[in-house]
Short mmCIF file of C-alpha atoms (C1' of nucleotides) in Angstrom, two decimals:
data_model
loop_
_atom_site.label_atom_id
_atom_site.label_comp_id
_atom_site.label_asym_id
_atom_site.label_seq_id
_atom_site.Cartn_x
_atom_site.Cartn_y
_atom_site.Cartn_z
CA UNK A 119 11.11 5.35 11.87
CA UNK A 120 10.86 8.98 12.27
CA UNK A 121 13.47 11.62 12.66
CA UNK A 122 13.48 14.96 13.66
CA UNK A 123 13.69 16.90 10.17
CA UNK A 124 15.44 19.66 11.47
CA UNK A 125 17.88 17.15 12.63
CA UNK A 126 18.58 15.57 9.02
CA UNK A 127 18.93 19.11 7.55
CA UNK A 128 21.84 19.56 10.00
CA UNK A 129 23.47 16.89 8.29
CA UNK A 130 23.31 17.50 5.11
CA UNK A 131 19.59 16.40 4.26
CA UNK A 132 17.79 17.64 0.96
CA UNK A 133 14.08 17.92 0.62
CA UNK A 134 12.86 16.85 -2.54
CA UNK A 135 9.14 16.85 -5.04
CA UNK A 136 8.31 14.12 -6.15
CA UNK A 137 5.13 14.03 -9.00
CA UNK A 138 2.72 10.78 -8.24
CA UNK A 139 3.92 7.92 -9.87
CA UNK A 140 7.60 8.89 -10.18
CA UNK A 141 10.14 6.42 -9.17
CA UNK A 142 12.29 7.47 -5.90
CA UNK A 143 14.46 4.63 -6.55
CA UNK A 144 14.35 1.39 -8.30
CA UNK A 145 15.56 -2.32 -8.37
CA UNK A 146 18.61 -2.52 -8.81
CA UNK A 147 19.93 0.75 -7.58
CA UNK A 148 22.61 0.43 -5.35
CA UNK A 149 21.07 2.23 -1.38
CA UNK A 150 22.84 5.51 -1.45
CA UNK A 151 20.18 7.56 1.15
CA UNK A 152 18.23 7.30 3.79
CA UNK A 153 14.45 8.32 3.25
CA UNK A 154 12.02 9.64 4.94
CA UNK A 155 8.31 11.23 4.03
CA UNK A 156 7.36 14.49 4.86
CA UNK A 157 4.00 14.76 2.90
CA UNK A 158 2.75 11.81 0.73
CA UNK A 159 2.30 8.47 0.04
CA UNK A 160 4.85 5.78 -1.50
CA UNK A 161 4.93 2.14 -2.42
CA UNK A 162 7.91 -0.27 -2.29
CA UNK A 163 7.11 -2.91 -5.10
CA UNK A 164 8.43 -5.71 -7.42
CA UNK A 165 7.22 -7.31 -10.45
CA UNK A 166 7.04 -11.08 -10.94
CA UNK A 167 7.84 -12.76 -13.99
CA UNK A 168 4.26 -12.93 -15.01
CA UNK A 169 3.96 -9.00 -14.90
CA UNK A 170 2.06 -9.55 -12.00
CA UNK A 171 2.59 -6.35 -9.34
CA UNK A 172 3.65 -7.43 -5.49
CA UNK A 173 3.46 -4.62 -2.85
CA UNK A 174 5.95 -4.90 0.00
CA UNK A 175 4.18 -1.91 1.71
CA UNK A 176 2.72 1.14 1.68
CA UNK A 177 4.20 4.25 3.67
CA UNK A 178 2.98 8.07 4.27
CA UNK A 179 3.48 10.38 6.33
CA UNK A 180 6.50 11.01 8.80
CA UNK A 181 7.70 7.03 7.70
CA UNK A 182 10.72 6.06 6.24
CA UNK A 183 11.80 3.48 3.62
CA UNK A 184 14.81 1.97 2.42
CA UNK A 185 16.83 2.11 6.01
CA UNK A 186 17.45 -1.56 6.14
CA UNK A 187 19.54 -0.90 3.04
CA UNK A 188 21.78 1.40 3.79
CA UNK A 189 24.17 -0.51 6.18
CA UNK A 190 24.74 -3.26 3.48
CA UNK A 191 26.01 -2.91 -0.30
CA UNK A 192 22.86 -4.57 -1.99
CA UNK A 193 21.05 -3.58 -4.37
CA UNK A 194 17.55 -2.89 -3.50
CA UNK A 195 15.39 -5.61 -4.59
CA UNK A 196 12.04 -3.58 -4.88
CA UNK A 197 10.67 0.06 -6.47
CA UNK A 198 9.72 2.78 -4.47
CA UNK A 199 7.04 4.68 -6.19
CA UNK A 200 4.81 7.67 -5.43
CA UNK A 201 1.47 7.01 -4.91
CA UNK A 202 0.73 10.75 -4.76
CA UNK A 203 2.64 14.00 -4.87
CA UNK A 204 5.53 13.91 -2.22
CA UNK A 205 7.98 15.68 -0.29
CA UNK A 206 10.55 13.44 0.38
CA UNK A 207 13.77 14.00 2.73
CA UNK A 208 16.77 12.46 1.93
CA UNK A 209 20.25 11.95 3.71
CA UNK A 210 23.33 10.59 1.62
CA UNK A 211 24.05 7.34 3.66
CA UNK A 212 27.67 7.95 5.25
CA UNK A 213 25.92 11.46 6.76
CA UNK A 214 23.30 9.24 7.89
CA UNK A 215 25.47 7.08 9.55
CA UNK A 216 27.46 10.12 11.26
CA UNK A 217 23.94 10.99 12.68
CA UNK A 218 23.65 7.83 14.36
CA UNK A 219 26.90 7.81 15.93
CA UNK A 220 26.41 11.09 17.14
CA UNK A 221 22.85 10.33 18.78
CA UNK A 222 22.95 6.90 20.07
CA UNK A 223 19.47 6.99 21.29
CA UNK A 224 17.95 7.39 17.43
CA UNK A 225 20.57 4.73 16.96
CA UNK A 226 18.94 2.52 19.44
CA UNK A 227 15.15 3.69 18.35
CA UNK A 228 16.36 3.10 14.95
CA UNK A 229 16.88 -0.89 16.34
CA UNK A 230 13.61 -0.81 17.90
CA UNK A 231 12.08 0.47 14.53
CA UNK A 232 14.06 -2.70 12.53
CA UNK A 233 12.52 -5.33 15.60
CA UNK A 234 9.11 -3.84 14.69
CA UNK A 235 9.32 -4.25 10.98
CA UNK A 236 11.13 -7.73 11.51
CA UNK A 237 8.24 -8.93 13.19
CA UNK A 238 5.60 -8.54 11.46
CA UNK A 239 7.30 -9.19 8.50
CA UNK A 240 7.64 -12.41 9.33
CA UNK A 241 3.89 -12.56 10.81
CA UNK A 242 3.09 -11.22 6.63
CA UNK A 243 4.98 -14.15 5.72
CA UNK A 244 3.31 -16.86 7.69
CA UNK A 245 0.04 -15.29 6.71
CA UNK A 246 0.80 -15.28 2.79
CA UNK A 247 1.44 -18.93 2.97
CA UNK A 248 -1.71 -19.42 4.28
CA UNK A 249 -4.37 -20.62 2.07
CA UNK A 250 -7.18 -19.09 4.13
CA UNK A 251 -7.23 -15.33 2.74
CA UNK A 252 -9.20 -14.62 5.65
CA UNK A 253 -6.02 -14.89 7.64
CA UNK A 254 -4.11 -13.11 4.84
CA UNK A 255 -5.96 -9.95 5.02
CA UNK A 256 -6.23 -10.24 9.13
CA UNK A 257 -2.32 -10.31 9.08
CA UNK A 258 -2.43 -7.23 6.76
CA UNK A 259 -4.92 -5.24 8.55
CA UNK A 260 -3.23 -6.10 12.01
CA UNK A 261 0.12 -4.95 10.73
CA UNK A 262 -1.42 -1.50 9.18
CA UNK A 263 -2.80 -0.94 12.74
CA UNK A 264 0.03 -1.24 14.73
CA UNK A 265 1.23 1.85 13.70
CA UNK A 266 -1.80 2.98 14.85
CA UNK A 267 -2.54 4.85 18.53
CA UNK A 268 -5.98 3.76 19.35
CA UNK A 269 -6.21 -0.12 19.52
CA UNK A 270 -9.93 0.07 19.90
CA UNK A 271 -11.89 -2.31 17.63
CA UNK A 272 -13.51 -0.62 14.35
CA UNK A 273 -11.19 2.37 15.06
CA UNK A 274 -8.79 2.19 12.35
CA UNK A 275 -9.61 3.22 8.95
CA UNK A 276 -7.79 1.24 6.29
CA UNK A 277 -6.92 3.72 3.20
CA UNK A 278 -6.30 1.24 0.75
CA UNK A 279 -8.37 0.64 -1.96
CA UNK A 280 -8.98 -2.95 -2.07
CA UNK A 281 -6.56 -3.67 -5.45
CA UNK A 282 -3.84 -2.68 -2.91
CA UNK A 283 -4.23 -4.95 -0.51
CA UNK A 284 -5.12 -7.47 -2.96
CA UNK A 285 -1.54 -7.01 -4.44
CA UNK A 286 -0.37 -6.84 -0.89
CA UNK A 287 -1.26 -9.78 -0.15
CA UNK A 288 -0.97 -12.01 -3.31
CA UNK A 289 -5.01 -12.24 -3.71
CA UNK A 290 -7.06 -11.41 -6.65
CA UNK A 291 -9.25 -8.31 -5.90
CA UNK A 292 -12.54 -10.21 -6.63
CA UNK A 293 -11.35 -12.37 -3.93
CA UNK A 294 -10.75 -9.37 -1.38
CA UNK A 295 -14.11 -8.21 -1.78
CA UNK A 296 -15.55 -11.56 -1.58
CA UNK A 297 -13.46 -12.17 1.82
CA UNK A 298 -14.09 -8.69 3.01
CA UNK A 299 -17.77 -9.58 3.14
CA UNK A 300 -17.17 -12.49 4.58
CA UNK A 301 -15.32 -10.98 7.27
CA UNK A 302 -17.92 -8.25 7.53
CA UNK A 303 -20.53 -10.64 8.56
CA UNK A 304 -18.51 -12.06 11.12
CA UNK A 305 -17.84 -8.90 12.89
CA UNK A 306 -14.35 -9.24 12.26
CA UNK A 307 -14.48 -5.90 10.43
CA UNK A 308 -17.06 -3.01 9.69
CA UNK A 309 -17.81 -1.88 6.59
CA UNK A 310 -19.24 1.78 5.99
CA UNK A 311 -19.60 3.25 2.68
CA UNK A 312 -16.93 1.01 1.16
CA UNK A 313 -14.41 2.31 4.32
CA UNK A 314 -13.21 -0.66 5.28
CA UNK A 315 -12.83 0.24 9.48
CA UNK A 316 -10.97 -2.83 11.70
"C1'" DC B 1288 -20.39 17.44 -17.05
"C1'" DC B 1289 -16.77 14.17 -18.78
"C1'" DA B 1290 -12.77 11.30 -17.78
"C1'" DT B 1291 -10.48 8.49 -14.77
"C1'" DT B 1292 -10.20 5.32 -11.16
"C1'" DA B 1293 -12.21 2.13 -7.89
"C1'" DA B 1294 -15.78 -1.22 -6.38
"C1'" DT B 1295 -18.80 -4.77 -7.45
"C1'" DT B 1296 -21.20 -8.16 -10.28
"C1'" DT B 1297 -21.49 -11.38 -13.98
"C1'" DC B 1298 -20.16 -15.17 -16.25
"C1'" DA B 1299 -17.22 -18.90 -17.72
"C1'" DT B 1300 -14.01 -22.28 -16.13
"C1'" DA C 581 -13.95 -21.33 -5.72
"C1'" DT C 582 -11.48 -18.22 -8.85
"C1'" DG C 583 -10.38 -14.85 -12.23
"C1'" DA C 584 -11.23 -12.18 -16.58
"C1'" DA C 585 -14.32 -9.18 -18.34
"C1'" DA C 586 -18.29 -6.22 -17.96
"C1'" DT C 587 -20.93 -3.13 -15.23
"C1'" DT C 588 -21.72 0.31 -11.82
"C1'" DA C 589 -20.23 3.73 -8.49
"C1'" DA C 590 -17.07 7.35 -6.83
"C1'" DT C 591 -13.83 10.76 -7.46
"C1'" DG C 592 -11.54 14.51 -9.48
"C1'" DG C 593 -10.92 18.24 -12.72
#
DNA sequence: CCATTAATTTCAT
DNA sequence: ATGAAATTAATGG
C-alpha cells in the first residue's frame, strides 16, 4: 500500500529516523500506527522457540507494514526491524482511520492492497508445506515479483542475500544455494555474479 | 588495507 | 540429503 505522503502529513503524520537494526515495533506491542517507508528497508520477523529467526517479509521503499493491525486490538505477533537506515512515516491509528473515511477510494485501494497480500500469503503457505524447496523458493520469488512492473522472464532482480530467503522460507542457506543451482540449470532462474535474476 | 558480512565448499551425520 | 563448521569472496569504511 502506498499513500500520498503529503496526504498523511495532513493528518497528523510524523516522519521518523530510524538507525539499521533498530526495532520500529515489536511482539507484543499493542498496533497504535499505521506505517509506511519513505527510504529504507525493514523486516517483519519472529523467533521460534529454538532461537531460530522466521521472516514474514521484507519491505522498502514507498511499502507499508503493520496495516492489517490497526483495525483490530491484537498485539502484533512479529518484529519490525530495520534492515538499513530508514525514514519511516507514521500515522496514530484513529487519524488513520479518519483518512479513510474521508477518501473512500484509498479506502477501497487499501482492500485491494489486503486481497493482494491475502493471496499470496496463502500461496507462501501452501509452498512452505511443501517438501520440494524448489517450489518453496518459486513461491517466494513469484511473490517478490508481483510487486514488480515488468513480468518479463530474468527481469527481476532479487535483493536478498540468500540467508534471507533461506529464513523466509524455513530452509537452511546451504540448501538455498544448493536449490538455486539446481534451479539455475533448469532455466528456471539466471544467475549472474551471485544476482540471483527470475 | 582491515573488518565485517555474505557466498560457497567441506565434511560429518 | 542436510546442516554445522570452515573457507573463500565481496563489501564497506
Amino acid at each position: 500500500m502506498k499513500i500520498d505522503e503529503d496526504l498523511l502529513f495532513k493528518f497528523g503524520a510524523e516522519k521518523k529516523n530510524y538507525k539499521v537494526k533498530e526495532h520500529i515495533f515489536s511482539e507484543g506491542d499493542i498496533a497504535q500506527y499505521y506505517f509506511q517507508i519513505i527510504k529504507g528497508v525493514i523486516k517483519l520477523n519472529h523467533y521460534n522457540d529454538n532461537g531460530r529467526e522466521f521472516i514474514h517479509n521484507i519491505l522498502s521503499d514507498k511499502q507499508s507494514f503493520g496495516d492489517a493491525f490497526v483495525f483490530s486490538e491484537k498485539h502484533y505477533p512479529m518484529n519490525a526491524i530495520t534492515l538499513e537506515n530508514s525514514e519511516i512515516i507514521r500515522l496514530p491509528k484513529n487519524r488513520f482511520i479518519d483518512l479513510l473515511k474521508e477518501n473512500p477510494e484509498i479506502s477501497l485501494e487499501l482492500n485491494a492492497c489486503f486481497s493482494h497480500q491475502i493471496y499470496y500469503k496463502l500461496k507462501m503457505m501452501q509452498n512452505l508445506a511443501s517438501q520440494n524447496p524448489t517450489d518453496r523458493l518459486i513461491g517466494l520469488l513469484d511473490y517478490y515479483k508481483s510487486f514488480q512492473e515488468d513480468c518479463n522472464s530474468f527481469s527481476f532482480q532479487v535483493h536478498l542475500t540468500r540467508q534471507q530467503i533461506a529464513d523466509l522460507t524455513g530452509l537452511r542457506v546451504e540448501t538455498v544455494i544448493r536449490t538455486l543451482k539446481k534451479m539455475e540449470k533448469e532455466e528456471s532462474i539466471k544467475i549472474r555474479n551471485s544476482k540471483i535474476f527470475y
